[in-house]
Short mmCIF file of C-alpha atoms in Angstrom, two decimals:
data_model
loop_
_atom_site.label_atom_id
_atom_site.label_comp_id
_atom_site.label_asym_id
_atom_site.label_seq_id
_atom_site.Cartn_x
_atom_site.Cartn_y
_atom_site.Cartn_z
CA UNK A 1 -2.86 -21.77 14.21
CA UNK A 2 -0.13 -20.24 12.05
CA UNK A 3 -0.29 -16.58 11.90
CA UNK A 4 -0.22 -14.76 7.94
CA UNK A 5 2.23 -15.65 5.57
CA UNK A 6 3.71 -13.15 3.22
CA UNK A 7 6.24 -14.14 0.63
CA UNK A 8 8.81 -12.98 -0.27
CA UNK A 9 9.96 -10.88 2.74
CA UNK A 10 12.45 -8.46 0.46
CA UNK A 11 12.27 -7.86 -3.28
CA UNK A 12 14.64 -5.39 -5.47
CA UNK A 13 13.14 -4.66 -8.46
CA UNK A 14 13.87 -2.19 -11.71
CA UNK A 15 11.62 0.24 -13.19
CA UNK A 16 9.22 -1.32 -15.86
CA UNK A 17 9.38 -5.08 -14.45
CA UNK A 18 6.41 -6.48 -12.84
CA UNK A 19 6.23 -7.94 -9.40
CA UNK A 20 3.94 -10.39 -7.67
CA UNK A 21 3.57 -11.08 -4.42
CA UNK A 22 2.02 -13.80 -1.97
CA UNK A 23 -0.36 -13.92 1.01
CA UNK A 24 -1.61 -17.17 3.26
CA UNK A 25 -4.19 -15.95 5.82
CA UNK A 26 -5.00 -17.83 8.94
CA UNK A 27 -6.70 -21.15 7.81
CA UNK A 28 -10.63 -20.47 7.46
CA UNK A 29 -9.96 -16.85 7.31
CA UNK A 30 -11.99 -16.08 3.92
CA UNK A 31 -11.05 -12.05 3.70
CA UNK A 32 -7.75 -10.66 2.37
CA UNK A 33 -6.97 -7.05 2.33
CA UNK A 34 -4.25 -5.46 1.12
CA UNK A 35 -2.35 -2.84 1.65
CA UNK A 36 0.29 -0.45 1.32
CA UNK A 37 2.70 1.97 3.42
CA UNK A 38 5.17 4.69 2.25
CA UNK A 39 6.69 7.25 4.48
CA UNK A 40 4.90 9.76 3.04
CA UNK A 41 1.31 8.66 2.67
CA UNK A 42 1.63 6.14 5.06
CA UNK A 43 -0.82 2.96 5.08
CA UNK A 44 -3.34 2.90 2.43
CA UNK A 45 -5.99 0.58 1.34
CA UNK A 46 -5.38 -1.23 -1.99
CA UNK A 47 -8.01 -4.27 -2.34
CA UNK A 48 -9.83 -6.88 -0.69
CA UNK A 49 -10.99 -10.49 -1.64
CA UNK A 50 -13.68 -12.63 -0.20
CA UNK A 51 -14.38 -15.74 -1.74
CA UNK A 52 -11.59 -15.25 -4.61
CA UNK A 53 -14.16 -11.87 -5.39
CA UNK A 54 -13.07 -8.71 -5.40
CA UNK A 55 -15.42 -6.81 -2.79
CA UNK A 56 -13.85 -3.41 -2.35
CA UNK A 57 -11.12 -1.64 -4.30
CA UNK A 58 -9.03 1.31 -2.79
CA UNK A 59 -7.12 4.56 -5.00
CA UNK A 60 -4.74 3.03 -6.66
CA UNK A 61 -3.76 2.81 -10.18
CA UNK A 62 -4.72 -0.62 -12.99
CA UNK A 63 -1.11 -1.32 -12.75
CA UNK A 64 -2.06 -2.67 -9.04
CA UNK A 65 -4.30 -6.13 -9.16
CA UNK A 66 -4.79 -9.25 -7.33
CA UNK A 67 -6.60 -12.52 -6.92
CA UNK A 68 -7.57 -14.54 -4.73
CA UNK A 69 -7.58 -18.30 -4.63
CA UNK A 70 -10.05 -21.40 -3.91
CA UNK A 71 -7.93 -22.07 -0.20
CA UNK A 72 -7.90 -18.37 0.44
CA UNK A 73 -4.28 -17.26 -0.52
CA UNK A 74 -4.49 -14.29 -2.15
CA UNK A 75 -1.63 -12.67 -4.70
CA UNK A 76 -1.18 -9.12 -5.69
CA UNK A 77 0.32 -7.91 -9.08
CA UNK A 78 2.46 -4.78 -9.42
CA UNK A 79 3.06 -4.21 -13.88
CA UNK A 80 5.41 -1.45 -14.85
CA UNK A 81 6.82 -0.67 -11.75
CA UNK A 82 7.70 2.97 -10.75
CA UNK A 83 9.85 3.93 -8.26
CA UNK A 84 7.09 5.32 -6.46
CA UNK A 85 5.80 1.88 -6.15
CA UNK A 86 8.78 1.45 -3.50
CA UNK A 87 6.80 0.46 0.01
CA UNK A 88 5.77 -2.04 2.63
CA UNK A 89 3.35 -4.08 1.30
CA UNK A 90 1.05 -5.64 3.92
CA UNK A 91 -1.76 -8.19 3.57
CA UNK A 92 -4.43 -8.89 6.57
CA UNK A 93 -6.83 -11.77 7.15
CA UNK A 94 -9.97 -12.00 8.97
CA UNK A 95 -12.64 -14.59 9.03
CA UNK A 96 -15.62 -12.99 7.11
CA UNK A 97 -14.38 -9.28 6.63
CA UNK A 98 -17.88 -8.18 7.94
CA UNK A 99 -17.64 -4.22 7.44
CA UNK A 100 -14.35 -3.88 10.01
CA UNK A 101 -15.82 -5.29 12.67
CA UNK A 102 -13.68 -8.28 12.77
CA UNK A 103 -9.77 -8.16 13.62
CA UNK A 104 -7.84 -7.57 11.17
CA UNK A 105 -4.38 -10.63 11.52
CA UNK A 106 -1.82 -8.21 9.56
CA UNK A 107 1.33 -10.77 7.96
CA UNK A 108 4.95 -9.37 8.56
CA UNK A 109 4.89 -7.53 4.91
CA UNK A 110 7.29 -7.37 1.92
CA UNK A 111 9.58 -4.61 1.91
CA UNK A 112 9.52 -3.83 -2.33
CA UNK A 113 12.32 -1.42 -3.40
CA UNK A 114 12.21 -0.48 -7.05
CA UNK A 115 15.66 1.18 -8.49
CA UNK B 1 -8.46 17.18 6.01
CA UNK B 2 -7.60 13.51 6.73
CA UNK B 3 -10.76 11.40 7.08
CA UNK B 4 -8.55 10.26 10.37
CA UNK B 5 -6.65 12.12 12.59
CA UNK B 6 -3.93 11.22 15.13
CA UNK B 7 -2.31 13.22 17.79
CA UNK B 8 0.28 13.80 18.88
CA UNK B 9 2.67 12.55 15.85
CA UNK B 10 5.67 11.77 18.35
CA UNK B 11 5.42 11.64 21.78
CA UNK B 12 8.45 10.53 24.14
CA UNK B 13 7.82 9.74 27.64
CA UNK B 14 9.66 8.22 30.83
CA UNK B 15 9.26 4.39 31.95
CA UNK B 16 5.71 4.49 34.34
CA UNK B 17 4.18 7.78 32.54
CA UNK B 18 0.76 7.23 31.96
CA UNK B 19 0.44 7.74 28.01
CA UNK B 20 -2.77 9.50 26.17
CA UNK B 21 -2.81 9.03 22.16
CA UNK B 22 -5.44 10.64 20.42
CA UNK B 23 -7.75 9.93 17.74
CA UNK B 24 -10.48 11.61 16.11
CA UNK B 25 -12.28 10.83 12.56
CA UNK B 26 -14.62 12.54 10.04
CA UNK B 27 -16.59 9.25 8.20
CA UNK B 28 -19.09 7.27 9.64
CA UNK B 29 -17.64 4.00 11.29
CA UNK B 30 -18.46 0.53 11.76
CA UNK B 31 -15.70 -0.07 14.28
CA UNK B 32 -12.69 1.91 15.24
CA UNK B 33 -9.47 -0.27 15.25
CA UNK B 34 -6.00 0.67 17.30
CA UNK B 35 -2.84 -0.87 15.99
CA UNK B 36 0.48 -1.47 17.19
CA UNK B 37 3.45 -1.22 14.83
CA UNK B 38 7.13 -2.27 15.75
CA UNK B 39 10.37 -1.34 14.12
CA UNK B 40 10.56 -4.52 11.64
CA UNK B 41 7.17 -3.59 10.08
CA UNK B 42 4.85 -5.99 11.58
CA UNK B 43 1.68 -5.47 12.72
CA UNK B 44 -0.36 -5.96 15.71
CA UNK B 45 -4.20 -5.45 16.28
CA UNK B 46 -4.63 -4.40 19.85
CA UNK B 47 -8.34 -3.32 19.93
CA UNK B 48 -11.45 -3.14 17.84
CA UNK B 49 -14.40 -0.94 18.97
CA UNK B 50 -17.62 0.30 18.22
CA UNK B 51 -18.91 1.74 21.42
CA UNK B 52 -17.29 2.18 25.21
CA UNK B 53 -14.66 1.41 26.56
CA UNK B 54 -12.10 -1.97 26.67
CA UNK B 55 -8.98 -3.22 28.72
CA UNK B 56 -6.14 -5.34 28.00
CA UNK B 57 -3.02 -5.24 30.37
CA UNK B 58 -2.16 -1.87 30.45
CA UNK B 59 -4.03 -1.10 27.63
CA UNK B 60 -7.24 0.92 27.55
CA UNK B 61 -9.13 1.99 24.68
CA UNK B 62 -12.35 4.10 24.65
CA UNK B 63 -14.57 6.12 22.55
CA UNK B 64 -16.91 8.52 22.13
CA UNK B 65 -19.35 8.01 18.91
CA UNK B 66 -20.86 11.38 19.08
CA UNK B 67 -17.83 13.21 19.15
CA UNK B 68 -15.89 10.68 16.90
CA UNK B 69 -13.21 10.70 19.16
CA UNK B 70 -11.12 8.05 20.57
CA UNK B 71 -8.35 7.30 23.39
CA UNK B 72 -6.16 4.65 23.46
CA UNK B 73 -4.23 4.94 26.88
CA UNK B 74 -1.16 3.16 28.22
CA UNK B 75 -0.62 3.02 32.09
CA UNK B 76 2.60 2.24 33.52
CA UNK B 77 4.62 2.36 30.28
CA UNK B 78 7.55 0.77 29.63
CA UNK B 79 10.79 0.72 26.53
CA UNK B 80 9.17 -2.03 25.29
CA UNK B 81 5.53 -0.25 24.51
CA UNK B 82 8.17 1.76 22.20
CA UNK B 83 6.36 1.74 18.93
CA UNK B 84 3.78 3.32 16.31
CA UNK B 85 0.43 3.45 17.27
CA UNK B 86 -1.98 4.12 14.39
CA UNK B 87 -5.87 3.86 14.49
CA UNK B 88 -7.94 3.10 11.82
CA UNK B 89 -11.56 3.55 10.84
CA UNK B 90 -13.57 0.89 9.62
CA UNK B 91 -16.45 1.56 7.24
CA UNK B 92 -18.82 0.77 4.96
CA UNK B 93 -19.55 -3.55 4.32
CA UNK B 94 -15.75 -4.63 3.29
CA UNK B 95 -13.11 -5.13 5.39
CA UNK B 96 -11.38 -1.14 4.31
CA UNK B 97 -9.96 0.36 6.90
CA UNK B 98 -8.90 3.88 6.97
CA UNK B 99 -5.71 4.63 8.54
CA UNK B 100 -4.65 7.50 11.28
CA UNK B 101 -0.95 9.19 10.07
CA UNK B 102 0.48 7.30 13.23
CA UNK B 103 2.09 8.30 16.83
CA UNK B 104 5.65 7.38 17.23
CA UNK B 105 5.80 6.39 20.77
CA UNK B 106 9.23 6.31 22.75
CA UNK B 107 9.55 5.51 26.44
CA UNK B 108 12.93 5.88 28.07
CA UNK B 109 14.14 4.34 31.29
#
């Protein structure tokens, strides 16, 4: 099986644009979490979707959404970007997201810089 | 205080050292999961567990659920172990996980 997909790999962005980005999980993987790591706070939850629902939602600012698809790609939203916003966005599958006791597949992440 | 908590943050150690990374938590878990990150970003799962102990390779994970502690140990390391190694709590009925601050692991010839 192909492993996650994460498009694109490298974005350069200004402050104030939006950004989206784009996650395939594993086929019939139905969970997609994603996530976020700076240097300085390091990897933190942002969402997940099951069933193109929202089922958990971590810290992080309304600027920050996503969706989630009928085939289970999943796409995250980033409006008025800061240049705190600057990180390695990462997005994980797993086949039911059952409370963290599944794996977690984690895709190779986009590297967003925002000038 | 970090709901997770990693030690040590760097550790450097020669090829065949037998490797101890720590990792101890404050929430209630439904599984404890170690990761494996290389230099290019990508990550790997290595183990998921709720209770015990498990092996893979040179890879042994274990933990204790009434101390909220867990181990992950390398035997016989070697360069290319050379990454981050971050545990991560799940909880709760969603797939969050809640992420250690990370050991930077070097091993030199």
């Amino acid at each position: 099986k192909a492993g996650v997909t994460q498009t694109p790999r490298y974005l350069i962005k200004t402050r104030g644009q939006q950004v989206t980005l784009s996650c395939s999980p594993i086929s019939g993987h139905r969970s997609v979490s994603w996530y976020q790591q700076t240097p300085g706070q390091g990897l933190q939850f942002l969402f997940e979707y099951f069933s193109e629902t929202q089922r958990n939602k971590g810290n992080f600012p309304g600027r920050f959404s996503g969706r989630q698809f009928s085939n289970s790609r999943s796409e995250m939203n980033v409006s008025t970007l800061e240049l705190g916003d600057s990180a390695l966005y990462l997005c994980a599958s797993s086949p039911m997201g059952t409370g963290g006791l599944e794996t977690q597949y984690f895709g190779p992440g986009t590297r967003l810089l925002v000038l | 205080k970090n709901e997770v908590e990693q030690s040590p943050q760097n550790l450097t150690a020669q090829e065949g050292e037998f490797i101890t990374i720590n990792c101890s938590y404050s929430v209630g878990i439904s599984a404890l999961h170690w990761l494996q990150q290389h230099p290019g970003g990508g990550i790997v799962s290595l183990f998921m567990l709720s209770s015990g102990k498990k092996k893979h390779g040179r890879l042994i994970a274990t933990i204790n659920i009434q101390e909220k502690h867990s181990s992950l140990h390398i035997t016989a390391s070697h360069p290319r172990d050379s990454a981050v190694y971050i545990c991560a709590a799940g909880t709760g009925t969603a797939s969050k996980l809640t992420f250690g601050t990370g050991t930077r692991l070097q091993v030199t010839l």
